[in-house]
Amino acid sequence: MPSEIREPMRHAAMRERNLAVLLRVIAAHQPVTRARLAALTGFTKTTVSNLIAVLAEAGLVHDGDMLHEGDRGRPGIGVAVNGAGAAGLGLEVNVDYLAAAVLDLGRRVRYRLLVAADNRGREPGEIAVALARLARQAADSAAEQGLPVTGATVALPGMIDRTGMFRAPNFPWHDVPAAAFTDLGLSGLKLPTRAENEANLAALGELWFGAGRADLGDFVHVSGEIGIGAGVVLNGRVFQGAHGYAGELGHLQVDPDGEPCACGARGCLERVAGRDAILHAAGLGDSLADNAVAGPLEPLSALTALLDTGDRAATAAVGRAGDALGRALTAVVKVLDPDTIVLGGVFSALARWTTPSVEAALRAGGLYGQVPAVVVSSLGENAAVLGAAGQVIEQIHADPALLLR
Amino acid sequence: MPSEIREPMRHAAMRERNLAVLLRVIAAHQPVTRARLAALTGFTKTTVSNLIAVLAEAGLVHDGDMLHEGDRGRPGIGVAVNGAGAAGLGLEVNVDYLAAAVLDLGRRVRYRLLVAADNRGREPGEIAVALARLARQAADSAAEQGLPVTGATVALPGMIDRTGMFRAPNFPWHDVPAAAFTDLGLSGLKLPTRAENEANLAALGELWFGAGRADLGDFVHVSGEIGIGAGVVLNGRVFQGAHGYAGELGHLQVDPDGEPCACGARGCLERVAGRDAILHAAGLGDSLADNAVAGPLEPLSALTALLDTGDRAATAAVGRAGDALGRALTAVVKVLDPDTIVLGGVFSALARWTTPSVEAALRAGGLYGQVPAVVVSSLGENAAVLGAAGQVIEQIHADPALLLR
């Protein structure tokens, strides 16, 4: 017997579930009268009215004009979702930039900022102060637009385990608590704030704002930066795994005799197909060493220029990266059999050169010719910060009672 | 905006959802009065009474004695789940046996049969006739026990794609429609019957009847037979993948220079760690060639006898198999990060010799020392057929309206 049947259902939990059900039905049928909501949900009119009162108190729905529904129904007040009732703040720390975005309850982008920064040269405390300043700026702009920011999510470029430890192989300081980056109080802002893996949030950004707006089904979104992570999206949700490490593509072994990796193994995918690995192999050195404030995708322009001239080393480097990524994705396909693979970050910028070898490797390793669709992301470096802000909105939709606790 | 918000919620769908909610609440609180059910769910008493009438008509719940709930409440009739209200039939075709099992609505085993059979020497039509005969026998026994069998699931040892094509690399006839095995009408039985991958059903069997009864979290259940499949269980459900191929562990590449595989690739896991591969490497020949009716796990007894004497070739063969499985599972861990790995089939029978090398390979490839728990299955060859029968029961719990359509 599954545990959800054995576990006694608590009254408060049922009420919270009913709030979420009602908010979804209102969103689907708005504007809609209380009488019709009762018919649609099977709740009593009293229950519907009580739940609406709670949603209205949280600012999530509001009453509008009188409505006449059908021929026989009495007129009633139409209830609708209040798009300006809440806003979500997304923040991002990456190796070479900071970013912020604000979305309203209807997931419209109301603010977006990206600032280049050499975060590898700073201590976590220094980065946290700069991030809190960005957050304050974004929240002030939202307030000017009449939007109450109700929560924030910070995207971090590394693994965050279940204890909240952030493992950042691409920073000189490696392991710090993720909470070091969520103290927005540093600039006087009081908001419930959580941190999440950048690759997972980029996948959600893609789902809500990018390629994902088409029907991608279950998909794996590859965030190719200096490291390579992936977000696994099943049934419209990120699958995190037992320790928060699901989708750690960068550390799949693609060459048993390959170079040692910071993770302790050797021949990991990101030693061949990560941004710096590609640049090195193409003879272009480290993307950040000489070019700290040029912006996150700037170093790639030198590479794409070389590729355009047909440079042999550069062409071989991206071909080898695409093939390694395709072979790693073949393992993903045999474990998960996703509908779609979305290529983001560096693999989006270099798509012309890498996608053919990714697809060839996937076809070569496919079972009975079944290979997932391969789609190139159009969001670039905005995916993670939009996903971070979107997640705050998603939480409100899934559990409106959140705003009351 | 997620699609479930945009999609208009239909009235019939809401009623079906409410039936499932009510059945779960009744199961959790039984016996329970209609008044208390209304309070627990937020539904009107009329809605509760109407839904109970539907569930009772389907034979899923029944009224019992009068109940006094609390001090102030009026006495009311207690409603409870009717354990004998429905039964599920599980069937299994495997390379060297056929099996059947019947479970009641409370998932108690009411009938179980396993018959050795060299199915590799038979045509699909011949197997289907034998299977229908087994099904008839099981349904008759259920009827004698007063149990109405409401549906059947057939476990098949190979991949079933979304078009219903069954790909059976371990049979001489390879590809046939899965429907070739679901025609129970061959022995006069009329039941909704579906076919599913044996590895997925074995994982569900483990969840409901085996190691899974403890809290395994998200897990991957490895079915090691002649082929190697795996069932991926996330949030208590099998994850199937886009084409039904999720968990195709047997075709993960463990040796780029290895032997060619029937799937077209080379160095696949099952060429090293499948049952026949291990027996060959141990110098014991093919498990079925000379031993067709000895029963599914019989050929392993010769191997375990050799292992007990410390035979060098046999010890090397199982060590190599365990290491290859561990390395394949390392890829699974980096993609999915499951809480637990359950080793079933041949890896359960050989656990003493293979589990240490599986665990060593997992530790060597683990990120930051995070490795899943490794558990050995206790169900042996019963896992898949119990999972098949259990799935019929699960479908009724999830969608009681099924019995009315």
mmCIF file of N, CA, C and O in Angstrom, chain A residues 130-207:
data_model
loop_
_atom_site.group_PDB
_atom_site.id
_atom_site.type_symbol
_atom_site.label_atom_id
_atom_site.label_comp_id
_atom_site.label_asym_id
_atom_site.label_seq_id
_atom_site.Cartn_x
_atom_site.Cartn_y
_atom_site.Cartn_z
ATOM 1 N N ALA A 130 27.250 42.322 -2.732
ATOM 2 C CA ALA A 130 26.912 42.830 -4.068
ATOM 3 C C ALA A 130 25.555 42.291 -4.523
ATOM 4 O O ALA A 130 24.742 43.020 -5.113
ATOM 5 N N LEU A 131 25.286 41.021 -4.201
ATOM 6 C CA LEU A 131 24.019 40.399 -4.612
ATOM 7 C C LEU A 131 22.847 41.041 -3.865
ATOM 8 O O LEU A 131 21.797 41.322 -4.458
ATOM 9 N N ALA A 132 23.031 41.300 -2.576
ATOM 10 C CA ALA A 132 21.964 41.918 -1.781
ATOM 11 C C ALA A 132 21.656 43.318 -2.314
ATOM 12 O O ALA A 132 20.504 43.756 -2.329
ATOM 13 N N ARG A 133 22.695 44.004 -2.776
ATOM 14 C CA ARG A 133 22.487 45.344 -3.348
ATOM 15 C C ARG A 133 21.635 45.239 -4.624
ATOM 16 O O ARG A 133 20.701 45.999 -4.832
ATOM 17 N N LEU A 134 21.936 44.262 -5.471
ATOM 18 C CA LEU A 134 21.144 44.017 -6.685
ATOM 19 C C LEU A 134 19.691 43.693 -6.332
ATOM 20 O O LEU A 134 18.756 44.163 -6.993
ATOM 21 N N ALA A 135 19.522 42.874 -5.286
ATOM 22 C CA ALA A 135 18.184 42.466 -4.866
ATOM 23 C C ALA A 135 17.384 43.684 -4.417
ATOM 24 O O ALA A 135 16.210 43.842 -4.772
ATOM 25 N N ARG A 136 18.048 44.561 -3.673
ATOM 26 C CA ARG A 136 17.382 45.763 -3.159
ATOM 27 C C ARG A 136 16.893 46.647 -4.311
ATOM 28 O O ARG A 136 15.766 47.111 -4.341
ATOM 29 N N GLN A 137 17.780 46.819 -5.284
ATOM 30 C CA GLN A 137 17.462 47.600 -6.486
ATOM 31 C C GLN A 137 16.236 47.024 -7.204
ATOM 32 O O GLN A 137 15.324 47.760 -7.586
ATOM 33 N N ALA A 138 16.224 45.705 -7.363
ATOM 34 C CA ALA A 138 15.129 45.035 -8.068
ATOM 35 C C ALA A 138 13.823 45.173 -7.287
ATOM 36 O O ALA A 138 12.764 45.462 -7.865
ATOM 37 N N ALA A 139 13.879 44.978 -5.968
ATOM 38 C CA ALA A 139 12.677 45.067 -5.140
ATOM 39 C C ALA A 139 12.138 46.496 -5.141
ATOM 40 O O ALA A 139 10.919 46.712 -5.148
ATOM 41 N N ASP A 140 13.040 47.491 -5.135
ATOM 42 C CA ASP A 140 12.605 48.895 -5.184
ATOM 43 C C ASP A 140 11.871 49.172 -6.497
ATOM 44 O O ASP A 140 10.825 49.825 -6.513
ATOM 45 N N SER A 141 12.417 48.654 -7.600
ATOM 46 C CA SER A 141 11.763 48.866 -8.887
ATOM 47 C C SER A 141 10.390 48.192 -8.913
ATOM 48 O O SER A 141 9.421 48.740 -9.435
ATOM 49 N N ALA A 142 10.300 46.979 -8.326
ATOM 50 C CA ALA A 142 9.011 46.285 -8.262
ATOM 51 C C ALA A 142 8.014 47.113 -7.448
ATOM 52 O O ALA A 142 6.855 47.288 -7.854
ATOM 53 N N ALA A 143 8.470 47.643 -6.319
ATOM 54 C CA ALA A 143 7.583 48.439 -5.455
ATOM 55 C C ALA A 143 7.060 49.655 -6.212
ATOM 56 O O ALA A 143 5.874 50.001 -6.130
ATOM 57 N N GLU A 144 7.948 50.294 -6.982
ATOM 58 C CA GLU A 144 7.508 51.450 -7.788
ATOM 59 C C GLU A 144 6.425 51.055 -8.788
ATOM 60 O O GLU A 144 5.584 51.853 -9.163
ATOM 61 N N GLN A 145 6.471 49.788 -9.219
ATOM 62 C CA GLN A 145 5.451 49.285 -10.157
ATOM 63 C C GLN A 145 4.232 48.714 -9.430
ATOM 64 O O GLN A 145 3.366 48.108 -10.055
ATOM 65 N N GLY A 146 4.201 48.883 -8.091
ATOM 66 C CA GLY A 146 3.047 48.399 -7.319
ATOM 67 C C GLY A 146 3.058 46.905 -7.072
ATOM 68 O O GLY A 146 2.022 46.312 -6.770
ATOM 69 N N LEU A 147 4.211 46.275 -7.204
ATOM 70 C CA LEU A 147 4.305 44.820 -7.058
ATOM 71 C C LEU A 147 4.966 44.444 -5.731
ATOM 72 O O LEU A 147 6.121 44.788 -5.506
ATOM 73 N N PRO A 148 4.251 43.715 -4.867
ATOM 74 C CA PRO A 148 4.884 43.243 -3.640
ATOM 75 C C PRO A 148 5.710 41.978 -3.910
ATOM 76 O O PRO A 148 5.163 40.952 -4.289
ATOM 77 N N VAL A 149 7.019 42.063 -3.736
ATOM 78 C CA VAL A 149 7.873 40.885 -3.894
ATOM 79 C C VAL A 149 7.682 39.997 -2.668
ATOM 80 O O VAL A 149 7.812 40.452 -1.539
ATOM 81 N N THR A 150 7.315 38.736 -2.902
ATOM 82 C CA THR A 150 6.967 37.870 -1.767
ATOM 83 C C THR A 150 8.033 36.832 -1.447
ATOM 84 O O THR A 150 7.933 36.137 -0.443
ATOM 85 N N GLY A 151 9.034 36.696 -2.310
ATOM 86 C CA GLY A 151 10.073 35.715 -2.026
ATOM 87 C C GLY A 151 11.158 35.796 -3.087
ATOM 88 O O GLY A 151 10.978 36.452 -4.114
ATOM 89 N N ALA A 152 12.283 35.167 -2.790
ATOM 90 C CA ALA A 152 13.394 35.197 -3.735
ATOM 91 C C ALA A 152 14.061 33.823 -3.804
ATOM 92 O O ALA A 152 14.038 33.058 -2.849
ATOM 93 N N THR A 153 14.615 33.539 -4.981
ATOM 94 C CA THR A 153 15.424 32.337 -5.150
ATOM 95 C C THR A 153 16.754 32.750 -5.767
ATOM 96 O O THR A 153 16.781 33.557 -6.697
ATOM 97 N N VAL A 154 17.835 32.214 -5.211
ATOM 98 C CA VAL A 154 19.173 32.534 -5.707
ATOM 99 C C VAL A 154 19.724 31.326 -6.472
ATOM 100 O O VAL A 154 19.794 30.222 -5.926
ATOM 101 N N ALA A 155 20.098 31.536 -7.728
ATOM 102 C CA ALA A 155 20.709 30.472 -8.534
ATOM 103 C C ALA A 155 22.216 30.469 -8.289
ATOM 104 O O ALA A 155 22.864 31.500 -8.408
ATOM 105 N N LEU A 156 22.746 29.280 -7.931
ATOM 106 C CA LEU A 156 24.186 29.166 -7.676
ATOM 107 C C LEU A 156 24.803 28.134 -8.634
ATOM 108 O O LEU A 156 24.214 27.078 -8.869
ATOM 109 N N PRO A 157 25.999 28.414 -9.165
ATOM 110 C CA PRO A 157 26.598 27.559 -10.195
ATOM 111 C C PRO A 157 27.403 26.407 -9.595
ATOM 112 O O PRO A 157 28.625 26.386 -9.679
ATOM 113 N N GLY A 158 26.727 25.462 -9.011
ATOM 114 C CA GLY A 158 27.392 24.295 -8.446
ATOM 115 C C GLY A 158 26.347 23.425 -7.781
ATOM 116 O O GLY A 158 25.155 23.716 -7.852
ATOM 117 N N MET A 159 26.803 22.378 -7.124
ATOM 118 C CA MET A 159 25.877 21.448 -6.492
ATOM 119 C C MET A 159 25.536 21.930 -5.086
ATOM 120 O O MET A 159 26.401 22.394 -4.353
ATOM 121 N N ILE A 160 24.264 21.830 -4.734
ATOM 122 C CA ILE A 160 23.848 22.148 -3.370
ATOM 123 C C ILE A 160 23.290 20.863 -2.786
ATOM 124 O O ILE A 160 22.333 20.305 -3.319
ATOM 125 N N ASP A 161 23.901 20.362 -1.732
ATOM 126 C CA ASP A 161 23.403 19.094 -1.199
ATOM 127 C C ASP A 161 22.264 19.347 -0.214
ATOM 128 O O ASP A 161 21.886 20.484 0.038
ATOM 129 N N ARG A 162 21.712 18.255 0.304
ATOM 130 C CA ARG A 162 20.522 18.359 1.142
ATOM 131 C C ARG A 162 20.780 19.086 2.450
ATOM 132 O O ARG A 162 19.854 19.530 3.112
ATOM 133 N N THR A 163 22.054 19.194 2.859
ATOM 134 C CA THR A 163 22.358 19.923 4.096
ATOM 135 C C THR A 163 22.569 21.404 3.813
ATOM 136 O O THR A 163 22.864 22.174 4.717
ATOM 137 N N GLY A 164 22.437 21.804 2.532
ATOM 138 C CA GLY A 164 22.598 23.210 2.193
ATOM 139 C C GLY A 164 24.039 23.601 1.890
ATOM 140 O O GLY A 164 24.361 24.778 1.749
ATOM 141 N N MET A 165 24.920 22.598 1.773
ATOM 142 C CA MET A 165 26.310 22.907 1.447
ATOM 143 C C MET A 165 26.438 23.104 -0.067
ATOM 144 O O MET A 165 25.955 22.305 -0.854
ATOM 145 N N PHE A 166 27.062 24.226 -0.443
ATOM 146 C CA PHE A 166 27.243 24.562 -1.853
ATOM 147 C C PHE A 166 28.657 24.144 -2.269
ATOM 148 O O PHE A 166 29.639 24.639 -1.719
ATOM 149 N N ARG A 167 28.751 23.216 -3.213
ATOM 150 C CA ARG A 167 30.043 22.714 -3.689
ATOM 151 C C ARG A 167 30.351 23.383 -5.008
ATOM 152 O O ARG A 167 29.652 23.165 -5.992
ATOM 153 N N ALA A 168 31.357 24.219 -5.022
ATOM 154 C CA ALA A 168 31.616 25.070 -6.173
ATOM 155 C C ALA A 168 33.003 24.812 -6.729
ATOM 156 O O ALA A 168 33.937 25.541 -6.444
ATOM 157 N N PRO A 169 33.124 23.736 -7.546
ATOM 158 C CA PRO A 169 34.457 23.390 -8.051
ATOM 159 C C PRO A 169 35.097 24.491 -8.880
ATOM 160 O O PRO A 169 36.318 24.515 -9.007
ATOM 161 N N ASN A 170 34.297 25.416 -9.417
ATOM 162 C CA ASN A 170 34.871 26.445 -10.272
ATOM 163 C C ASN A 170 35.224 27.745 -9.548
ATOM 164 O O ASN A 170 35.555 28.737 -10.182
ATOM 165 N N PHE A 171 35.128 27.733 -8.222
ATOM 166 C CA PHE A 171 35.559 28.901 -7.438
ATOM 167 C C PHE A 171 36.774 28.498 -6.597
ATOM 168 O O PHE A 171 36.907 27.327 -6.232
ATOM 169 N N PRO A 172 37.630 29.461 -6.274
ATOM 170 C CA PRO A 172 38.808 29.088 -5.481
ATOM 171 C C PRO A 172 38.438 28.634 -4.060
ATOM 172 O O PRO A 172 39.183 27.888 -3.447
ATOM 173 N N TRP A 173 37.266 29.063 -3.535
ATOM 174 C CA TRP A 173 36.941 28.721 -2.145
ATOM 175 C C TRP A 173 36.129 27.442 -2.007
ATOM 176 O O TRP A 173 35.854 26.993 -0.897
ATOM 177 N N HIS A 174 35.717 26.819 -3.127
ATOM 178 C CA HIS A 174 35.022 25.510 -3.088
ATOM 179 C C HIS A 174 33.766 25.435 -2.222
ATOM 180 O O HIS A 174 32.728 25.897 -2.628
ATOM 181 N N ASP A 175 33.851 24.902 -0.990
ATOM 182 C CA ASP A 175 32.632 24.569 -0.233
ATOM 183 C C ASP A 175 32.254 25.650 0.777
ATOM 184 O O ASP A 175 33.017 25.929 1.705
ATOM 185 N N VAL A 176 31.073 26.238 0.607
ATOM 186 C CA VAL A 176 30.521 27.155 1.621
ATOM 187 C C VAL A 176 29.032 26.847 1.744
ATOM 188 O O VAL A 176 28.434 26.303 0.818
ATOM 189 N N PRO A 177 28.418 27.189 2.875
ATOM 190 C CA PRO A 177 26.963 26.986 2.954
ATOM 191 C C PRO A 177 26.267 27.883 1.929
ATOM 192 O O PRO A 177 26.659 29.048 1.761
ATOM 193 N N ALA A 178 25.256 27.342 1.267
ATOM 194 C CA ALA A 178 24.512 28.138 0.285
ATOM 195 C C ALA A 178 23.905 29.362 0.956
ATOM 196 O O ALA A 178 23.700 30.411 0.329
ATOM 197 N N ALA A 179 23.625 29.244 2.260
ATOM 198 C CA ALA A 179 23.001 30.343 2.999
ATOM 199 C C ALA A 179 23.873 31.601 3.007
ATOM 200 O O ALA A 179 23.388 32.704 3.261
ATOM 201 N N ALA A 180 25.178 31.447 2.710
ATOM 202 C CA ALA A 180 26.058 32.615 2.645
ATOM 203 C C ALA A 180 25.584 33.614 1.589
ATOM 204 O O ALA A 180 25.924 34.793 1.644
ATOM 205 N N PHE A 181 24.780 33.127 0.622
ATOM 206 C CA PHE A 181 24.346 34.002 -0.480
ATOM 207 C C PHE A 181 22.879 34.416 -0.383
ATOM 208 O O PHE A 181 22.367 35.069 -1.277
ATOM 209 N N THR A 182 22.196 33.994 0.666
ATOM 210 C CA THR A 182 20.753 34.273 0.717
ATOM 211 C C THR A 182 20.393 35.324 1.756
ATOM 212 O O THR A 182 19.225 35.559 2.008
ATOM 213 N N ASP A 183 21.387 35.976 2.352
ATOM 214 C CA ASP A 183 21.086 36.976 3.384
ATOM 215 C C ASP A 183 20.874 38.347 2.753
ATOM 216 O O ASP A 183 21.775 39.183 2.719
ATOM 217 N N LEU A 184 19.653 38.555 2.230
ATOM 218 C CA LEU A 184 19.364 39.833 1.577
ATOM 219 C C LEU A 184 19.238 40.952 2.597
ATOM 220 O O LEU A 184 19.210 42.131 2.250
ATOM 221 N N GLY A 185 19.161 40.573 3.868
ATOM 222 C CA GLY A 185 19.150 41.555 4.955
ATOM 223 C C GLY A 185 20.398 42.431 4.935
ATOM 224 O O GLY A 185 20.406 43.520 5.519
ATOM 225 N N LEU A 186 21.435 41.993 4.242
ATOM 226 C CA LEU A 186 22.657 42.792 4.098
ATOM 227 C C LEU A 186 22.354 44.160 3.505
ATOM 228 O O LEU A 186 23.086 45.111 3.722
ATOM 229 N N SER A 187 21.261 44.242 2.723
ATOM 230 C CA SER A 187 20.873 45.581 2.256
ATOM 231 C C SER A 187 19.472 45.919 2.756
ATOM 232 O O SER A 187 18.721 46.635 2.100
ATOM 233 N N GLY A 188 19.116 45.363 3.905
ATOM 234 C CA GLY A 188 17.883 45.772 4.572
ATOM 235 C C GLY A 188 16.613 45.128 4.038
ATOM 236 O O GLY A 188 15.506 45.498 4.424
ATOM 237 N N LEU A 189 16.756 44.125 3.140
ATOM 238 C CA LEU A 189 15.582 43.484 2.541
ATOM 239 C C LEU A 189 15.192 42.265 3.365
ATOM 240 O O LEU A 189 16.046 41.436 3.681
ATOM 241 N N LYS A 190 13.894 42.161 3.708
ATOM 242 C CA LYS A 190 13.445 40.987 4.446
ATOM 243 C C LYS A 190 12.547 40.140 3.554
ATOM 244 O O LYS A 190 11.409 40.503 3.302
ATOM 245 N N LEU A 191 13.061 39.006 3.080
ATOM 246 C CA LEU A 191 12.306 38.153 2.160
ATOM 247 C C LEU A 191 12.671 36.706 2.425
ATOM 248 O O LEU A 191 13.848 36.403 2.617
ATOM 249 N N PRO A 192 11.687 35.795 2.401
ATOM 250 C CA PRO A 192 12.077 34.385 2.421
ATOM 251 C C PRO A 192 12.896 34.090 1.161
ATOM 252 O O PRO A 192 12.443 34.367 0.047
ATOM 253 N N THR A 193 14.090 33.586 1.354
ATOM 254 C CA THR A 193 15.018 33.406 0.241
ATOM 255 C C THR A 193 15.636 32.023 0.297
ATOM 256 O O THR A 193 16.037 31.566 1.352
ATOM 257 N N ARG A 194 15.646 31.352 -0.850
ATOM 258 C CA ARG A 194 16.296 30.047 -0.897
ATOM 259 C C ARG A 194 17.313 30.015 -2.024
ATOM 260 O O ARG A 194 17.262 30.835 -2.943
ATOM 261 N N ALA A 195 18.220 29.073 -1.937
ATOM 262 C CA ALA A 195 19.243 28.926 -2.974
ATOM 263 C C ALA A 195 19.003 27.627 -3.715
ATOM 264 O O ALA A 195 18.559 26.648 -3.132
ATOM 265 N N GLU A 196 19.274 27.635 -5.022
ATOM 266 C CA GLU A 196 19.157 26.405 -5.794
ATOM 267 C C GLU A 196 20.201 26.340 -6.886
ATOM 268 O O GLU A 196 20.718 27.347 -7.337
ATOM 269 N N ASN A 197 20.419 25.118 -7.303
ATOM 270 C CA ASN A 197 21.361 24.845 -8.373
ATOM 271 C C ASN A 197 20.961 25.560 -9.661
ATOM 272 O O ASN A 197 19.811 25.493 -10.102
ATOM 273 N N GLU A 198 21.920 26.241 -10.240
ATOM 274 C CA GLU A 198 21.698 27.044 -11.448
ATOM 275 C C GLU A 198 21.181 26.209 -12.625
ATOM 276 O O GLU A 198 20.307 26.654 -13.381
ATOM 277 N N ALA A 199 21.685 24.991 -12.766
ATOM 278 C CA ALA A 199 21.267 24.156 -13.898
ATOM 279 C C ALA A 199 19.790 23.781 -13.780
ATOM 280 O O ALA A 199 19.060 23.752 -14.777
ATOM 281 N N ASN A 200 19.348 23.501 -12.556
ATOM 282 C CA ASN A 200 17.933 23.175 -12.354
ATOM 283 C C ASN A 200 17.045 24.374 -12.667
ATOM 284 O O ASN A 200 15.994 24.241 -13.284
ATOM 285 N N LEU A 201 17.473 25.555 -12.230
ATOM 286 C CA LEU A 201 16.659 26.749 -12.470
ATOM 287 C C LEU A 201 16.667 27.140 -13.938
ATOM 288 O O LEU A 201 15.659 27.609 -14.474
ATOM 289 N N ALA A 202 17.792 26.935 -14.619
ATOM 290 C CA ALA A 202 17.849 27.228 -16.054
ATOM 291 C C ALA A 202 16.856 26.346 -16.805
ATOM 292 O O ALA A 202 16.195 26.781 -17.750
ATOM 293 N N ALA A 203 16.738 25.085 -16.351
ATOM 294 C CA ALA A 203 15.777 24.176 -16.987
ATOM 295 C C ALA A 203 14.353 24.697 -16.800
ATOM 296 O O ALA A 203 13.533 24.658 -17.722
ATOM 297 N N LEU A 204 14.058 25.212 -15.599
ATOM 298 C CA LEU A 204 12.720 25.771 -15.360
ATOM 299 C C LEU A 204 12.511 27.041 -16.174
ATOM 300 O O LEU A 204 11.414 27.291 -16.687
ATOM 301 N N GLY A 205 13.563 27.862 -16.300
ATOM 302 C CA GLY A 205 13.477 29.060 -17.135
ATOM 303 C C GLY A 205 13.096 28.666 -18.559
ATOM 304 O O GLY A 205 12.224 29.273 -19.196
ATOM 305 N N GLU A 206 13.741 27.620 -19.037
ATOM 306 C CA GLU A 206 13.456 27.114 -20.382
ATOM 307 C C GLU A 206 12.007 26.651 -20.493
ATOM 308 O O GLU A 206 11.317 26.900 -21.481
ATOM 309 N N LEU A 207 11.541 25.973 -19.449
ATOM 310 C CA LEU A 207 10.167 25.452 -19.435
ATOM 311 C C LEU A 207 9.153 26.585 -19.534
ATOM 312 O O LEU A 207 8.184 26.516 -20.268
#
